[in-house]
Coordinates of C-alpha atoms in Angstrom, one line a residue:
M1 CA -18.5 36.5 3.2
V2 CA -15.9 36.9 0.4
T3 CA -16.7 35.8 -3.2
G4 CA -14.6 34.9 -6.2
R5 CA -14.7 32.8 -9.3
G6 CA -13.2 29.4 -8.3
D7 CA -14.7 26.0 -8.0
A8 CA -14.2 25.7 -4.2
A9 CA -15.9 27.1 -1.2
V10 CA -14.4 27.5 2.3
C11 CA -16.3 27.4 5.5
T12 CA -14.2 28.8 8.3
L13 CA -16.8 28.1 11.1
T14 CA -16.2 30.6 13.9
D15 CA -13.0 32.1 12.3
R16 CA -14.2 35.2 10.5
R17 CA -10.8 36.6 9.9
L18 CA -9.7 33.4 8.3
A19 CA -12.6 33.7 5.8
R20 CA -11.4 37.2 4.8
T21 CA -7.8 35.9 4.3
L22 CA -8.8 32.9 2.2
G23 CA -11.3 34.8 0.1
G24 CA -8.5 36.0 -2.2
H25 CA -7.3 32.5 -3.1
P26 CA -7.7 31.9 -6.9
R27 CA -9.6 28.7 -6.4
V28 CA -12.1 30.1 -3.9
A29 CA -15.6 31.0 -5.1
V30 CA -16.9 31.9 -1.7
A31 CA -15.5 31.9 1.8
G32 CA -17.5 32.6 5.0
P33 CA -18.1 31.6 8.6
L34 CA -20.7 29.3 10.0
V35 CA -21.9 29.2 13.6
T36 CA -25.4 27.6 13.8
A37 CA -26.3 24.1 12.8
N38 CA -29.8 25.1 11.5
L39 CA -30.4 28.4 9.8
G40 CA -26.7 29.1 9.2
L41 CA -26.1 25.7 7.7
Q42 CA -29.3 25.9 5.7
N43 CA -28.1 29.2 4.2
V44 CA -24.7 27.7 3.3
V45 CA -26.2 24.8 1.5
A46 CA -28.7 27.0 -0.4
D47 CA -25.9 29.4 -1.4
L48 CA -23.7 26.5 -2.7
L49 CA -26.6 25.1 -4.7
R50 CA -26.9 28.4 -6.5
R51 CA -23.2 28.3 -7.4
S52 CA -23.2 25.6 -10.0
A53 CA -19.4 25.9 -10.5
V54 CA -18.6 24.9 -6.9
R55 CA -17.5 21.3 -6.5
H56 CA -15.5 21.4 -3.3
L57 CA -16.2 22.6 0.2
V58 CA -13.3 22.9 2.7
V59 CA -14.4 23.0 6.3
C60 CA -11.8 24.5 8.6
G61 CA -11.4 26.8 11.6
R62 CA -12.6 26.4 15.1
D63 CA -16.0 24.7 15.6
S64 CA -18.5 26.1 18.1
R65 CA -18.6 23.9 21.2
L66 CA -22.3 24.6 21.6
F67 CA -23.7 24.6 18.1
R68 CA -21.2 22.1 16.6
A69 CA -22.0 23.5 13.1
G70 CA -18.9 22.0 11.6
Q71 CA -19.7 18.5 12.9
T72 CA -23.3 18.9 11.7
L73 CA -22.1 19.9 8.2
L74 CA -19.9 16.8 8.0
A75 CA -22.8 14.7 9.2
L76 CA -25.0 16.2 6.5
A77 CA -22.6 15.3 3.8
E78 CA -22.2 11.8 5.2
N79 CA -25.7 10.9 6.2
G80 CA -28.2 13.4 4.8
C81 CA -31.4 14.4 6.6
G82 CA -34.4 12.5 8.0
D83 CA -37.9 13.0 6.9
D84 CA -38.3 15.9 9.4
G85 CA -35.2 17.7 8.2
T86 CA -33.0 16.7 11.1
V87 CA -29.4 16.0 10.1
I88 CA -28.7 12.4 10.8
G89 CA -25.8 11.9 13.2
A90 CA -25.5 15.6 14.0
Q91 CA -24.4 16.6 17.5
G92 CA -25.1 20.3 17.3
Y93 CA -27.9 22.4 18.8
R94 CA -31.2 21.8 16.9
P95 CA -29.6 20.5 13.7
V96 CA -32.8 20.9 11.6
L97 CA -32.8 22.1 8.0
A98 CA -36.6 22.8 7.8
G99 CA -36.2 25.2 4.8
L100 CA -34.6 22.6 2.5
A101 CA -36.3 20.0 0.5
R102 CA -35.0 16.4 0.4
G103 CA -34.0 16.8 -3.2
E104 CA -31.9 19.9 -2.4
V105 CA -30.1 18.1 0.4
E106 CA -29.3 15.2 -1.9
E107 CA -28.2 17.5 -4.7
F108 CA -25.7 19.1 -2.3
R109 CA -24.4 15.8 -1.1
C110 CA -23.9 14.5 -4.7
R111 CA -22.4 17.6 -6.2
V112 CA -20.2 19.2 -3.5
R113 CA -17.3 17.2 -2.1
V114 CA -16.8 18.2 1.6
H115 CA -13.3 18.1 3.0
D116 CA -12.8 17.9 6.7
H117 CA -10.1 20.2 8.1
I118 CA -11.9 21.3 11.3
G119 CA -9.4 22.8 13.8
V120 CA -7.1 24.0 11.1
S121 CA -6.8 27.8 11.4
D122 CA -3.5 28.5 9.7
P123 CA -4.3 30.2 6.4
R124 CA -1.2 28.7 4.8
R125 CA -2.2 25.2 5.6
V126 CA -5.7 25.8 4.3
A127 CA -4.3 27.4 1.1
A128 CA -2.2 24.3 0.6
V129 CA -5.3 22.2 0.9
L130 CA -7.1 24.4 -1.7
S131 CA -4.2 24.1 -4.1
G132 CA -4.1 20.3 -3.9
L133 CA -7.8 19.6 -3.9
D134 CA -7.7 17.4 -7.0
A135 CA -5.2 15.1 -5.2
L136 CA -7.4 14.7 -2.1
P137 CA -9.8 11.8 -1.9
P138 CA -13.4 13.1 -1.9
V139 CA -15.8 12.5 0.9
V140 CA -18.2 10.0 -0.7
P141 CA -21.7 10.4 0.7
R142 CA -23.0 7.2 2.3
A143 CA -25.6 5.7 0.0
R144 CA -29.2 5.9 1.4
P145 CA -31.0 2.6 1.6
A146 CA -33.0 2.0 -1.6
A147 CA -36.7 2.1 -1.2
P148 CA -38.1 -1.5 -1.2
R149 CA -39.5 -2.5 -4.5
L150 CA -43.0 -3.8 -4.6
E151 CA -43.7 -7.1 -6.2
R152 CA -46.5 -6.7 -8.7
L153 CA -49.1 -9.5 -8.4
P154 CA -51.9 -10.3 -10.8
A155 CA -55.4 -9.1 -9.7
G156 CA -58.3 -11.4 -9.4
G157 CA -58.8 -14.8 -7.9
P158 CA -61.4 -17.6 -7.5
R159 CA -64.5 -17.2 -5.4
S160 CA -66.2 -20.3 -4.0
P161 CA -69.3 -21.1 -6.0
I162 CA -72.7 -21.4 -4.2
P163 CA -72.7 -25.2 -3.8
R164 CA -69.3 -25.1 -2.1
T165 CA -69.8 -22.5 0.6
A166 CA -71.6 -23.1 3.9
E167 CA -71.9 -19.5 4.7
G168 CA -75.3 -18.9 3.1
F169 CA -76.5 -15.9 1.1
L170 CA -75.9 -12.2 1.5
V171 CA -78.3 -9.5 0.1
V172 CA -77.0 -6.0 0.1
G173 CA -79.6 -3.2 -0.3
V174 CA -80.4 0.5 0.2
D175 CA -83.2 1.8 2.4
R176 CA -83.7 5.3 0.8
D177 CA -86.4 6.3 3.3
H178 CA -84.1 6.0 6.3
R179 CA -80.9 6.7 4.2
V180 CA -79.2 3.5 5.5
L181 CA -77.5 0.5 4.0
V182 CA -78.9 -2.9 4.7
V183 CA -77.3 -6.4 4.8
R184 CA -79.5 -9.5 5.0
H185 CA -78.0 -12.9 5.6
Y186 CA -79.9 -16.1 4.9
D187 CA -79.0 -19.8 5.4
H188 CA -79.1 -22.1 2.5
D189 CA -82.7 -23.2 3.4
L190 CA -83.7 -19.5 3.2
R191 CA -85.6 -19.8 6.5
A192 CA -83.2 -18.2 9.1
G193 CA -82.5 -14.6 8.3
R194 CA -80.4 -11.9 9.9
E195 CA -80.4 -8.2 9.2
L196 CA -77.8 -5.5 9.9
R197 CA -78.5 -1.8 9.2
S198 CA -76.1 1.2 9.3
H199 CA -75.1 4.4 7.7
S200 CA -71.6 3.1 7.6
P201 CA -70.4 0.4 5.1
E202 CA -67.4 -0.2 7.4
A203 CA -69.7 -0.8 10.4
L204 CA -71.7 -3.3 8.4
L205 CA -68.7 -5.3 7.2
A206 CA -67.3 -5.3 10.7
G207 CA -70.6 -6.5 12.1
V208 CA -70.9 -9.3 9.6
L209 CA -67.4 -10.5 10.4
R210 CA -68.0 -10.2 14.2
H211 CA -71.1 -12.3 14.1
G212 CA -69.3 -14.9 12.0
L213 CA -71.8 -14.7 9.1
I214 CA -68.9 -15.0 6.6
R215 CA -65.4 -16.3 7.1
D216 CA -64.0 -16.6 3.6
P217 CA -61.7 -13.7 2.8
S218 CA -62.8 -13.5 -0.8
H219 CA -66.4 -13.2 0.3
A220 CA -65.5 -10.5 2.8
G221 CA -63.8 -8.6 0.0
Y222 CA -66.8 -9.1 -2.2
L223 CA -69.1 -7.7 0.6
G224 CA -66.9 -4.7 1.1
A225 CA -67.0 -3.9 -2.6
E226 CA -70.8 -4.2 -2.8
L227 CA -71.2 -2.0 0.4
A228 CA -69.0 0.6 -1.1
K229 CA -71.0 0.6 -4.3
A230 CA -74.3 0.7 -2.4
D231 CA -73.0 3.6 -0.3
T232 CA -72.1 5.5 -3.5
A233 CA -75.5 4.9 -4.9
L234 CA -77.2 6.2 -1.8
R235 CA -75.0 9.3 -1.6
L236 CA -75.3 10.2 -5.4
D237 CA -79.0 9.1 -5.8
L238 CA -78.1 6.3 -8.2
D239 CA -79.9 3.0 -8.8
Y240 CA -78.3 0.1 -6.9
V241 CA -78.8 -3.6 -7.8
Q242 CA -76.5 -6.1 -6.3
D243 CA -73.9 -7.6 -8.6
R244 CA -74.7 -5.0 -11.3
P245 CA -72.9 -1.8 -12.3
L246 CA -74.4 1.4 -10.9
A247 CA -77.0 3.0 -13.1
R248 CA -77.6 6.7 -13.6
D249 CA -81.2 6.4 -14.7
R250 CA -83.6 5.9 -11.8
A251 CA -86.8 5.9 -14.0
A252 CA -87.4 2.3 -13.1
A253 CA -86.4 2.6 -9.5
P254 CA -88.6 0.7 -6.9
P255 CA -91.2 2.7 -4.9
A256 CA -89.9 4.6 -1.9
G257 CA -89.7 2.6 1.3
R258 CA -88.6 -0.6 -0.4
L259 CA -85.3 -2.2 0.1
V260 CA -83.4 -1.7 -3.2
A261 CA -81.6 -5.0 -3.8
E262 CA -81.6 -8.0 -6.1
E263 CA -82.4 -11.0 -4.0
S264 CA -80.7 -13.4 -6.4
G265 CA -79.1 -15.6 -3.8
T266 CA -75.6 -14.3 -4.1
A267 CA -73.4 -16.7 -2.1
S268 CA -71.0 -15.2 0.4

């Protein structure tokens, strides 16, 4: 690698002698070969990011038929990398830049203009390119698709009042003796009852839905929130009363063995 003080870099691919010849050009900050489409290319990008004065990269010389590092470099400038570091559109061998962050790749693409002269090995022709860089149209990186914007919706919504729902009543409780959560379902006449017990709030909610005890999405959401609250109370030894905030003081907690719940006829 040959270094200088200019604002351009030269990548001569497999032509090492060409790099030494062009290193003396007054506009060249650094000139060097590039063979591999992974570690070699990664080092080139990292080196150019450290050279804040470099604004141009001329790619010239013979490309490797196996590694296709030159083609990969052009693809990097045009398309960038995927989430796994793979250069999009590259044809080289294992074109993965695992050591570069997405932000570093995008900084390189935005700051350094890459000029394609692959196959040109005549130092006089490359020197002419360097001398006329300002007159050359830059390679404009293809814009990455913008991330979809999320529409912000207001929280909250109506829940069916007790007289309007035919799904009956749900009572959520905590059995501290057995360390399980309990859901009891009653019809409106309060005669027919059903009970589900589990250590898992997700299993209880799934069971209630599977048995068709509730169908209204708002009531399903309400039950999920109450089960999560009851599960937290059980794990942290807090008081749990349905439809009320969790309490830290358990001085007035029911005796052991009782189902801790408020059977207030919450509709669901």
